[in-house]
């Protein structure tokens, strides 16, 4: 989950040079479609190469989807290829640009959205949606909102999650707290952590993950970058040092100083393991981890779930979807791009989305998936998942919850994590750390924007 990123501005310079070479030598999609040497031009099925970043159960689920699609018809054959974590896959894509060695379809994490658009290397799925009159109303609006930029859907959402509060119901009972009334506000969370901090158990722990800070901004209806969260125009300034950021980090550090929460570092797996072992009573994690967490806990205690807490002063907000989406690359033939779109439609179907959700814990992107019996059964088995669905639907439709857009988002997330870490370790005060982080991110945004221009 936690990987380090290389400088995107530098990579964009290399990318722009590669794209020029590609324009000189690669030919247009229409020309490639007429080239007998191109895939799909030999009379056999059109081959679609799908790069993805799902390992473990996710990779098994992806292979099941590809196999099911391939067996359902004979015109298109999809080959799903694992390319490492999101950063690794994106770097491999950059290296392939200017040649035909890259994929037809690629899964890219949500914070890579701006880069993918600026690369000019994709065909927005909106073109296929308009051509087919594909009904977007079937999809979750709070999911498609994230990937809709400049009025069009550039990629099809695929694996989607949001963060929720996990808590130990048995520990709540033992501490005299109502297990059916989990914390709603920052203040509630702190009070509960204080009560739960006993008998060798720590009240809570929150992993140092930049995604959580981004979510706390959205939950206070606060934008993370300027220019409408980078959606009205390209972002030019980080707002990480605004009131929402300072309030969140002050609350976080205050609980650590009172020793009612613990700091277990950046790896969410470490925090989840401590929760499953009963060492901490509350934590935050992605909804995609729900099944794994519940199974790790087993019968040791009952797992409760709740919305992400927010300051009592925040009256509007919600969460931003995380995960990844599917992009169609435009350096492939029209035939291959169309084949990729046909596969995307299959992936977005209620039946496939229901099975994908059950197998991985991610949200189905289409509302009709909830009518599938396999998903109904899963929701009954894991009733905690309803929290995630309810939170998604309860999120206000604002620029804050739509999510920030910037080309240096992976780097910005690293910088945010560094700021959080320096505060929790007592090296800086919240405002000073966030001021420094904001300056660093703003400088990187400026470099990126200049490179794109």
CSV table of C-alpha atoms in Angstrom, one decimal:
chain,number,residue,atom,x,y,z
A,1,UNK,CA,0.0,0.0,0.0
A,2,UNK,CA,2.9,2.3,0.7
A,3,UNK,CA,5.2,2.8,-2.2
A,4,UNK,CA,7.6,5.6,-3.0
A,5,UNK,CA,7.2,7.6,-6.2
A,6,UNK,CA,9.7,9.1,-8.6
A,7,UNK,CA,9.6,12.6,-9.8
A,8,UNK,CA,6.6,13.0,-12.2
A,9,UNK,CA,7.8,16.3,-13.7
A,10,UNK,CA,11.0,14.6,-14.9
A,11,UNK,CA,9.0,11.7,-16.2
A,12,UNK,CA,6.7,14.0,-18.1
A,13,UNK,CA,9.7,15.6,-19.9
A,14,UNK,CA,10.8,12.1,-21.0
A,15,UNK,CA,7.1,11.3,-21.8
A,16,UNK,CA,6.7,14.3,-24.1
A,17,UNK,CA,9.9,13.4,-26.0
A,18,UNK,CA,8.6,9.9,-26.4
A,19,UNK,CA,5.2,11.1,-27.6
A,20,UNK,CA,6.9,13.2,-30.3
A,21,UNK,CA,8.8,10.2,-31.5
A,22,UNK,CA,5.6,8.2,-31.5
A,23,UNK,CA,3.8,10.8,-33.5
A,24,UNK,CA,6.6,10.6,-36.1
A,25,UNK,CA,6.8,6.9,-36.4
A,26,UNK,CA,3.7,5.2,-34.9
A,27,UNK,CA,0.9,6.1,-37.4
A,28,UNK,CA,-2.7,6.9,-36.5
A,29,UNK,CA,-5.1,4.5,-34.9
A,30,UNK,CA,-6.9,4.3,-38.2
A,31,UNK,CA,-3.7,3.5,-40.1
A,32,UNK,CA,-2.8,0.8,-37.6
A,33,UNK,CA,-6.2,-0.7,-37.9
A,34,UNK,CA,-5.5,-1.3,-41.6
A,35,UNK,CA,-2.1,-2.7,-41.0
A,36,UNK,CA,-2.2,-6.5,-41.5
A,37,UNK,CA,0.6,-6.9,-39.0
A,38,UNK,CA,-1.5,-5.3,-36.2
A,39,UNK,CA,-3.1,-7.5,-33.6
A,40,UNK,CA,-6.6,-8.5,-34.6
A,41,UNK,CA,-5.9,-7.9,-38.3
A,42,UNK,CA,-5.1,-11.6,-39.0
A,43,UNK,CA,-8.6,-12.9,-39.0
A,44,UNK,CA,-8.4,-14.3,-35.4
A,45,UNK,CA,-9.8,-12.8,-32.3
A,46,UNK,CA,-8.7,-9.3,-31.3
A,47,UNK,CA,-6.3,-9.5,-28.4
A,48,UNK,CA,-6.6,-7.1,-25.6
A,49,UNK,CA,-3.7,-6.8,-23.2
A,50,UNK,CA,-4.8,-5.6,-19.8
A,51,UNK,CA,-2.2,-4.4,-17.3
A,52,UNK,CA,-3.3,-4.4,-13.7
A,53,UNK,CA,-1.9,-4.0,-10.2
A,54,UNK,CA,-4.0,-6.5,-8.2
A,55,UNK,CA,-2.2,-9.2,-6.3
A,56,UNK,CA,-3.4,-12.0,-4.1
A,57,UNK,CA,-7.2,-12.4,-4.1
A,58,UNK,CA,-7.5,-9.4,-6.4
A,59,UNK,CA,-5.4,-11.0,-9.1
A,60,UNK,CA,-7.4,-14.2,-8.9
A,61,UNK,CA,-10.6,-12.2,-9.2
A,62,UNK,CA,-9.2,-10.3,-12.2
A,63,UNK,CA,-8.3,-13.6,-13.9
A,64,UNK,CA,-11.7,-15.0,-13.3
A,65,UNK,CA,-13.2,-11.9,-15.0
A,66,UNK,CA,-10.9,-12.3,-18.0
A,67,UNK,CA,-11.6,-16.0,-18.3
A,68,UNK,CA,-15.3,-15.5,-18.1
A,69,UNK,CA,-15.3,-12.8,-20.8
A,70,UNK,CA,-13.1,-14.9,-23.0
A,71,UNK,CA,-15.3,-17.9,-22.7
A,72,UNK,CA,-18.5,-15.9,-23.4
A,73,UNK,CA,-17.5,-15.0,-27.0
A,74,UNK,CA,-14.9,-15.7,-29.6
A,75,UNK,CA,-14.2,-12.3,-31.1
A,76,UNK,CA,-12.0,-10.8,-28.4
A,77,UNK,CA,-9.4,-12.4,-26.1
A,78,UNK,CA,-8.3,-10.5,-23.0
A,79,UNK,CA,-4.9,-11.3,-21.4
A,80,UNK,CA,-4.6,-9.9,-17.9
A,81,UNK,CA,-1.0,-9.3,-16.8
A,82,UNK,CA,0.1,-8.2,-13.4
A,83,UNK,CA,2.6,-5.3,-13.6
A,84,UNK,CA,3.4,-4.8,-9.9
A,85,UNK,CA,2.0,-2.1,-7.6
A,86,UNK,CA,0.4,1.0,-9.0
A,87,UNK,CA,3.6,3.0,-9.2
A,88,UNK,CA,5.5,0.2,-10.8
A,89,UNK,CA,2.8,-0.3,-13.4
A,90,UNK,CA,2.6,3.4,-14.2
A,91,UNK,CA,6.4,3.6,-14.6
A,92,UNK,CA,6.3,0.7,-17.0
A,93,UNK,CA,3.6,2.4,-19.0
A,94,UNK,CA,5.7,5.5,-19.2
A,95,UNK,CA,8.7,3.5,-20.4
A,96,UNK,CA,6.5,1.8,-23.1
A,97,UNK,CA,5.2,5.0,-24.6
A,98,UNK,CA,6.6,5.7,-28.1
A,99,UNK,CA,6.4,2.0,-28.9
A,100,UNK,CA,3.7,-0.7,-29.3
A,101,UNK,CA,4.9,-2.7,-26.3
A,102,UNK,CA,2.4,-1.2,-23.9
A,103,UNK,CA,-1.1,-2.4,-23.0
A,104,UNK,CA,-4.4,-1.8,-24.7
A,105,UNK,CA,-6.0,-1.3,-21.3
A,106,UNK,CA,-4.5,-0.3,-18.0
A,107,UNK,CA,-5.6,0.0,-14.4
A,108,UNK,CA,-4.3,3.2,-12.9
A,109,UNK,CA,-4.9,4.4,-9.3
A,110,UNK,CA,-7.1,7.4,-8.7
A,111,UNK,CA,-4.3,9.8,-8.0
A,112,UNK,CA,-2.8,9.1,-11.4
A,113,UNK,CA,-5.8,10.5,-13.1
A,114,UNK,CA,-4.4,14.0,-13.9
A,115,UNK,CA,-1.2,12.5,-15.3
A,116,UNK,CA,-3.0,10.1,-17.6
A,117,UNK,CA,-5.1,12.9,-19.0
A,118,UNK,CA,-2.2,15.2,-19.5
A,119,UNK,CA,-0.2,12.5,-21.2
A,120,UNK,CA,-2.5,12.6,-24.2
A,121,UNK,CA,-2.0,8.9,-24.4
A,122,UNK,CA,-5.6,7.8,-23.7
A,123,UNK,CA,-8.9,7.7,-25.5
A,124,UNK,CA,-11.4,9.0,-23.0
A,125,UNK,CA,-14.1,6.4,-22.4
A,126,UNK,CA,-16.6,9.2,-22.9
A,127,UNK,CA,-16.1,8.8,-26.6
A,128,UNK,CA,-17.4,5.2,-26.5
A,129,UNK,CA,-20.1,6.1,-24.0
A,130,UNK,CA,-21.4,8.8,-26.4
A,131,UNK,CA,-21.2,6.5,-29.4
A,132,UNK,CA,-23.0,3.6,-27.7
A,133,UNK,CA,-25.3,5.8,-25.7
A,134,UNK,CA,-24.1,3.8,-22.7
A,135,UNK,CA,-26.4,4.6,-19.7
A,136,UNK,CA,-24.2,6.1,-17.0
A,137,UNK,CA,-27.1,6.4,-14.7
A,138,UNK,CA,-26.6,2.7,-13.9
A,139,UNK,CA,-23.3,3.6,-12.2
A,140,UNK,CA,-22.8,5.0,-8.7
A,141,UNK,CA,-22.8,8.8,-9.2
A,142,UNK,CA,-20.4,9.4,-6.3
A,143,UNK,CA,-17.9,7.1,-8.0
A,144,UNK,CA,-18.2,8.5,-11.6
A,145,UNK,CA,-18.0,12.0,-10.2
A,146,UNK,CA,-14.3,11.5,-9.2
A,147,UNK,CA,-13.3,10.4,-12.7
A,148,UNK,CA,-15.3,13.0,-14.5
A,149,UNK,CA,-12.9,15.9,-15.4
A,150,UNK,CA,-13.7,18.7,-17.7
A,151,UNK,CA,-17.2,17.3,-18.2
A,152,UNK,CA,-16.2,13.9,-19.5
A,153,UNK,CA,-15.4,10.5,-18.1
A,154,UNK,CA,-11.8,9.7,-19.0
A,155,UNK,CA,-11.7,6.2,-17.5
A,156,UNK,CA,-14.1,3.7,-16.3
A,157,UNK,CA,-14.1,3.2,-12.5
A,158,UNK,CA,-13.1,-0.3,-11.5
A,159,UNK,CA,-12.0,-1.0,-8.0
A,160,UNK,CA,-13.4,1.5,-5.6
A,161,UNK,CA,-13.2,2.0,-1.8
A,162,UNK,CA,-13.5,4.5,1.0
A,163,UNK,CA,-12.2,4.7,4.5
A,164,UNK,CA,-14.3,3.7,7.5
A,165,UNK,CA,-13.9,3.4,11.3
A,166,UNK,CA,-13.4,-0.1,12.6
A,167,UNK,CA,-14.0,-0.7,16.3
A,168,UNK,CA,-14.0,-3.5,18.9
A,169,UNK,CA,-17.6,-3.9,20.1
A,170,UNK,CA,-16.5,-6.1,23.0
A,171,UNK,CA,-14.0,-3.5,24.2
A,172,UNK,CA,-16.7,-0.9,24.0
A,173,UNK,CA,-19.0,-2.9,26.3
A,174,UNK,CA,-16.1,-3.5,28.8
A,175,UNK,CA,-15.4,0.2,28.9
A,176,UNK,CA,-19.0,1.1,29.6
A,177,UNK,CA,-19.6,2.5,26.1
A,178,UNK,CA,-22.6,1.7,24.0
A,179,UNK,CA,-21.3,-0.6,21.2
A,180,UNK,CA,-24.2,0.5,19.0
A,181,UNK,CA,-23.2,4.2,19.3
A,182,UNK,CA,-19.7,4.5,17.7
A,183,UNK,CA,-17.9,7.9,17.6
A,184,UNK,CA,-19.3,10.4,15.1
A,185,UNK,CA,-17.0,13.4,15.8
A,186,UNK,CA,-13.4,14.0,16.5
A,187,UNK,CA,-14.5,14.8,20.1
A,188,UNK,CA,-16.4,11.5,20.4
A,189,UNK,CA,-13.4,9.6,19.1
A,190,UNK,CA,-11.1,11.2,21.7
A,191,UNK,CA,-13.6,10.5,24.5
A,192,UNK,CA,-14.0,6.8,23.4
A,193,UNK,CA,-10.2,6.4,23.0
A,194,UNK,CA,-9.8,7.7,26.6
A,195,UNK,CA,-12.3,5.2,28.0
A,196,UNK,CA,-10.9,2.3,25.9
A,197,UNK,CA,-7.3,3.0,27.0
A,198,UNK,CA,-7.1,0.4,29.8
A,199,UNK,CA,-5.9,-3.1,30.7
A,200,UNK,CA,-3.0,-3.1,28.3
A,201,UNK,CA,-5.2,-2.0,25.4
A,202,UNK,CA,-4.6,1.3,23.6
A,203,UNK,CA,-7.7,3.3,22.7
A,204,UNK,CA,-6.9,3.6,19.0
A,205,UNK,CA,-4.3,4.0,16.3
A,206,UNK,CA,-4.4,5.7,12.9
A,207,UNK,CA,-1.7,4.7,10.3
A,208,UNK,CA,0.3,7.6,8.8
A,209,UNK,CA,-1.3,7.5,5.4
A,210,UNK,CA,-1.8,10.6,3.3
A,211,UNK,CA,-5.1,9.2,2.0
A,212,UNK,CA,-6.5,9.5,5.5
A,213,UNK,CA,-5.6,13.2,5.6
A,214,UNK,CA,-7.2,13.8,2.2
A,215,UNK,CA,-10.4,12.1,3.5
A,216,UNK,CA,-10.4,14.2,6.7
A,217,UNK,CA,-10.3,17.3,4.4
A,218,UNK,CA,-13.3,16.0,2.4
A,219,UNK,CA,-15.2,15.1,5.5
A,220,UNK,CA,-14.9,18.8,6.6
A,221,UNK,CA,-16.0,19.8,3.1
A,222,UNK,CA,-12.5,21.4,2.6
A,223,UNK,CA,-10.7,21.4,-0.7
A,224,UNK,CA,-7.2,20.0,-0.8
A,225,UNK,CA,-5.9,22.3,-3.6
A,226,UNK,CA,-7.1,25.5,-5.1
A,227,UNK,CA,-9.1,26.2,-8.3
A,228,UNK,CA,-12.1,24.1,-7.1
A,229,UNK,CA,-9.8,21.2,-6.0
A,230,UNK,CA,-8.1,21.4,-9.4
A,231,UNK,CA,-11.4,20.8,-11.3
A,232,UNK,CA,-12.3,24.4,-12.4
A,233,UNK,CA,-8.7,24.9,-13.7
A,234,UNK,CA,-5.4,23.3,-13.1
A,235,UNK,CA,-4.4,23.5,-9.4
A,236,UNK,CA,-1.6,25.9,-8.7
A,237,UNK,CA,-1.5,25.8,-4.9
A,238,UNK,CA,-1.7,23.2,-2.1
A,239,UNK,CA,-4.2,24.0,0.7
A,240,UNK,CA,-2.9,21.3,3.0
A,241,UNK,CA,-2.0,24.0,5.6
A,242,UNK,CA,-5.6,25.3,5.8
A,243,UNK,CA,-7.8,25.1,8.9
A,244,UNK,CA,-8.9,21.6,8.1
A,245,UNK,CA,-5.4,20.3,8.0
A,246,UNK,CA,-4.2,22.0,11.1
A,247,UNK,CA,-7.4,21.0,13.0
A,248,UNK,CA,-7.0,17.4,12.0
A,249,UNK,CA,-3.3,17.1,12.8
A,250,UNK,CA,-3.7,19.0,16.1
A,251,UNK,CA,-6.4,16.5,17.2
A,252,UNK,CA,-4.3,13.6,16.1
A,253,UNK,CA,-1.2,14.7,18.0
A,254,UNK,CA,-3.1,15.7,21.0
A,255,UNK,CA,-4.4,12.2,21.5
A,256,UNK,CA,-0.9,10.8,21.1
A,257,UNK,CA,0.4,13.2,23.7
A,258,UNK,CA,-2.3,12.0,26.1
A,259,UNK,CA,-1.2,8.4,25.3
A,260,UNK,CA,-4.8,7.4,24.5
A,261,UNK,CA,-3.7,6.4,20.9
A,262,UNK,CA,-0.5,4.8,19.6
A,263,UNK,CA,1.6,5.5,16.5
A,264,UNK,CA,2.4,2.3,14.6
A,265,UNK,CA,3.9,4.0,11.6
A,266,UNK,CA,2.9,4.2,7.9
A,267,UNK,CA,2.0,0.6,7.2
A,268,UNK,CA,-1.7,0.0,7.6
A,269,UNK,CA,-1.1,-3.7,7.8
A,270,UNK,CA,0.7,-3.2,11.1
A,271,UNK,CA,-2.2,-1.2,12.5
A,272,UNK,CA,-4.8,-3.8,11.3
A,273,UNK,CA,-2.8,-6.6,12.8
A,274,UNK,CA,-2.8,-4.8,16.2
A,275,UNK,CA,-6.5,-4.3,15.9
A,276,UNK,CA,-7.2,-7.9,15.0
A,277,UNK,CA,-5.0,-9.0,18.0
A,278,UNK,CA,-7.1,-6.8,20.3
A,279,UNK,CA,-4.1,-4.5,21.1
A,280,UNK,CA,-6.0,-1.4,19.9
A,281,UNK,CA,-9.7,-0.8,20.1
A,282,UNK,CA,-10.3,1.5,17.1
A,283,UNK,CA,-8.6,2.1,13.8
A,284,UNK,CA,-9.3,3.4,10.3
A,285,UNK,CA,-8.9,1.5,7.1
A,286,UNK,CA,-10.2,1.1,3.6
A,287,UNK,CA,-13.5,-0.7,3.0
A,288,UNK,CA,-11.6,-3.0,0.7
A,289,UNK,CA,-9.9,-4.4,3.8
A,290,UNK,CA,-13.1,-5.2,5.6
A,291,UNK,CA,-13.4,-8.9,4.8
A,292,UNK,CA,-9.7,-9.5,5.7
A,293,UNK,CA,-10.0,-7.7,9.0
A,294,UNK,CA,-13.2,-9.5,10.0
A,295,UNK,CA,-11.6,-12.9,9.1
A,296,UNK,CA,-8.4,-12.0,11.0
A,297,UNK,CA,-10.4,-11.1,14.1
A,298,UNK,CA,-12.4,-14.4,13.8
A,299,UNK,CA,-14.3,-15.1,17.0
A,300,UNK,CA,-12.0,-13.0,19.3
A,301,UNK,CA,-14.5,-10.1,19.3
A,302,UNK,CA,-17.3,-8.5,17.3
A,303,UNK,CA,-16.1,-6.0,14.7
A,304,UNK,CA,-18.2,-2.8,14.5
A,305,UNK,CA,-17.9,-0.2,11.6
A,306,UNK,CA,-18.9,3.4,11.4
A,307,UNK,CA,-18.5,6.5,9.2
A,308,UNK,CA,-15.2,8.4,9.3
A,309,UNK,CA,-15.3,10.8,12.2
A,310,UNK,CA,-15.3,14.6,11.6
A,311,UNK,CA,-15.0,17.7,13.8
A,312,UNK,CA,-18.3,18.6,15.5
A,313,UNK,CA,-18.1,22.0,13.7
A,314,UNK,CA,-18.2,20.3,10.3
A,315,UNK,CA,-21.8,20.2,9.0
A,316,UNK,CA,-21.3,19.0,5.5
A,317,UNK,CA,-18.8,16.7,3.7
A,318,UNK,CA,-18.2,13.1,3.0
A,319,UNK,CA,-15.5,10.8,1.6
A,320,UNK,CA,-13.6,10.7,-1.6
A,321,UNK,CA,-13.5,7.3,-3.5
A,322,UNK,CA,-10.1,5.6,-3.6
A,323,UNK,CA,-9.0,2.7,-5.8
A,324,UNK,CA,-8.4,2.7,-9.6
A,325,UNK,CA,-10.0,2.9,-13.0
A,326,UNK,CA,-9.5,1.5,-16.5
A,327,UNK,CA,-7.9,3.6,-19.3
A,328,UNK,CA,-7.9,2.8,-23.0
A,329,UNK,CA,-4.6,3.6,-24.7
A,330,UNK,CA,-4.9,5.6,-27.9
A,331,UNK,CA,-1.7,4.2,-29.6
A,332,UNK,CA,-3.5,1.0,-30.5
A,333,UNK,CA,-5.8,0.3,-33.5
A,334,UNK,CA,-9.4,1.4,-33.5
A,335,UNK,CA,-10.3,-2.3,-33.5
A,336,UNK,CA,-8.3,-3.0,-30.3
A,337,UNK,CA,-9.7,0.1,-28.6
A,338,UNK,CA,-13.2,-0.9,-29.5
A,339,UNK,CA,-12.4,-4.4,-28.1
A,340,UNK,CA,-11.2,-2.9,-24.9
A,341,UNK,CA,-14.4,-1.0,-24.6
A,342,UNK,CA,-16.5,-4.1,-25.1
A,343,UNK,CA,-14.6,-5.7,-22.3
A,344,UNK,CA,-15.1,-2.6,-20.1
A,345,UNK,CA,-18.8,-2.9,-20.6
A,346,UNK,CA,-18.6,-6.5,-19.5
A,347,UNK,CA,-16.7,-5.6,-16.4
A,348,UNK,CA,-19.2,-2.9,-15.5
A,349,UNK,CA,-22.2,-5.3,-15.7
A,350,UNK,CA,-24.1,-6.0,-12.5
A,351,UNK,CA,-23.2,-9.7,-12.5
A,352,UNK,CA,-19.5,-9.2,-12.8
A,353,UNK,CA,-19.5,-6.3,-10.4
A,354,UNK,CA,-21.3,-8.3,-7.8
A,355,UNK,CA,-18.8,-11.2,-8.0
A,356,UNK,CA,-15.9,-8.7,-8.0
A,357,UNK,CA,-17.2,-7.1,-4.9
A,358,UNK,CA,-17.7,-10.4,-3.1
A,359,UNK,CA,-14.2,-11.6,-4.1
A,360,UNK,CA,-12.3,-8.5,-3.2
A,361,UNK,CA,-14.3,-6.2,-0.9
A,362,UNK,CA,-14.4,-3.3,-3.3
A,363,UNK,CA,-17.6,-1.4,-4.1
A,364,UNK,CA,-19.6,-2.5,-7.1
A,365,UNK,CA,-19.6,0.5,-9.4
A,366,UNK,CA,-23.1,-0.2,-10.6
A,367,UNK,CA,-26.1,0.0,-8.3
A,368,UNK,CA,-27.8,-2.9,-9.9
A,369,UNK,CA,-25.1,-5.2,-8.5
A,370,UNK,CA,-26.8,-5.0,-5.1
A,371,UNK,CA,-29.8,-6.9,-6.6
A,372,UNK,CA,-27.6,-9.9,-7.4
A,373,UNK,CA,-28.1,-12.8,-5.0
A,374,UNK,CA,-24.4,-13.4,-4.5
A,375,UNK,CA,-23.9,-9.9,-3.3
A,376,UNK,CA,-27.0,-10.0,-1.1
A,377,UNK,CA,-25.7,-13.1,0.5
A,378,UNK,CA,-22.3,-11.5,1.1
A,379,UNK,CA,-23.9,-8.4,2.6
A,380,UNK,CA,-25.7,-10.7,5.0
A,381,UNK,CA,-22.5,-12.5,5.9
A,382,UNK,CA,-20.6,-9.2,6.3
A,383,UNK,CA,-23.2,-6.7,7.5
A,384,UNK,CA,-20.4,-4.2,8.3
A,385,UNK,CA,-20.1,-3.5,4.6
A,386,UNK,CA,-23.4,-1.6,4.7
A,387,UNK,CA,-21.5,1.1,6.5
A,388,UNK,CA,-19.3,1.7,3.5
A,389,UNK,CA,-22.3,1.8,1.1
A,390,UNK,CA,-24.2,4.2,3.4
A,391,UNK,CA,-21.2,6.5,3.8
A,392,UNK,CA,-20.7,6.6,0.0
A,393,UNK,CA,-24.4,7.6,-0.5
A,394,UNK,CA,-24.4,10.1,2.3
A,395,UNK,CA,-21.4,12.1,1.0
A,396,UNK,CA,-22.5,15.5,-0.2
A,397,UNK,CA,-21.9,16.2,-3.8
A,398,UNK,CA,-19.3,19.0,-3.5
A,399,UNK,CA,-15.9,19.8,-5.0
A,400,UNK,CA,-14.3,18.6,-1.8
A,401,UNK,CA,-15.8,15.1,-1.9
A,402,UNK,CA,-15.3,14.9,-5.7
A,403,UNK,CA,-11.6,14.7,-4.9
A,404,UNK,CA,-8.5,16.8,-5.6
A,405,UNK,CA,-6.8,16.6,-9.0
A,406,UNK,CA,-3.1,17.4,-9.5
A,407,UNK,CA,-0.4,15.8,-11.6
A,408,UNK,CA,2.0,15.4,-8.7
A,409,UNK,CA,-0.5,13.7,-6.4
A,410,UNK,CA,1.7,10.7,-5.6
A,411,UNK,CA,4.5,13.0,-4.6
A,412,UNK,CA,2.1,15.2,-2.6
A,413,UNK,CA,0.9,12.2,-0.7
A,414,UNK,CA,4.4,11.4,0.3
A,415,UNK,CA,5.1,14.9,1.5
A,416,UNK,CA,1.9,14.9,3.5
A,417,UNK,CA,2.9,11.6,5.2
A,418,UNK,CA,6.3,13.2,6.0
A,419,UNK,CA,4.5,16.1,7.6
A,420,UNK,CA,2.2,13.9,9.7
A,421,UNK,CA,5.2,11.8,10.8
A,422,UNK,CA,7.3,14.9,11.9
A,423,UNK,CA,4.4,16.1,14.0
A,424,UNK,CA,3.6,12.8,15.6
A,425,UNK,CA,7.3,12.3,16.4
A,426,UNK,CA,7.4,15.7,18.1
A,427,UNK,CA,9.8,17.3,15.5
A,428,UNK,CA,7.4,20.0,14.3
A,429,UNK,CA,4.1,21.7,15.3
A,430,UNK,CA,1.1,21.0,13.1
A,431,UNK,CA,0.9,24.4,11.5
A,432,UNK,CA,4.7,24.6,10.8
A,433,UNK,CA,4.8,21.1,9.3
A,434,UNK,CA,1.8,21.7,7.1
A,435,UNK,CA,3.1,25.2,6.0
A,436,UNK,CA,6.3,23.5,4.9
A,437,UNK,CA,4.5,20.7,3.2
A,438,UNK,CA,2.2,23.1,1.3
A,439,UNK,CA,5.2,25.0,0.0
A,440,UNK,CA,6.9,21.9,-1.2
A,441,UNK,CA,3.7,20.6,-2.9
A,442,UNK,CA,3.0,24.0,-4.5
A,443,UNK,CA,6.5,24.1,-5.9
A,444,UNK,CA,6.1,20.6,-7.4
A,445,UNK,CA,2.7,21.6,-8.9
A,446,UNK,CA,4.3,24.6,-10.6
A,447,UNK,CA,7.1,22.5,-12.1
A,448,UNK,CA,4.5,20.0,-13.3
A,449,UNK,CA,2.3,22.6,-14.8
A,450,UNK,CA,5.2,24.3,-16.6
A,451,UNK,CA,6.2,20.9,-18.1
A,452,UNK,CA,2.7,20.2,-19.3
A,453,UNK,CA,2.4,23.6,-21.0
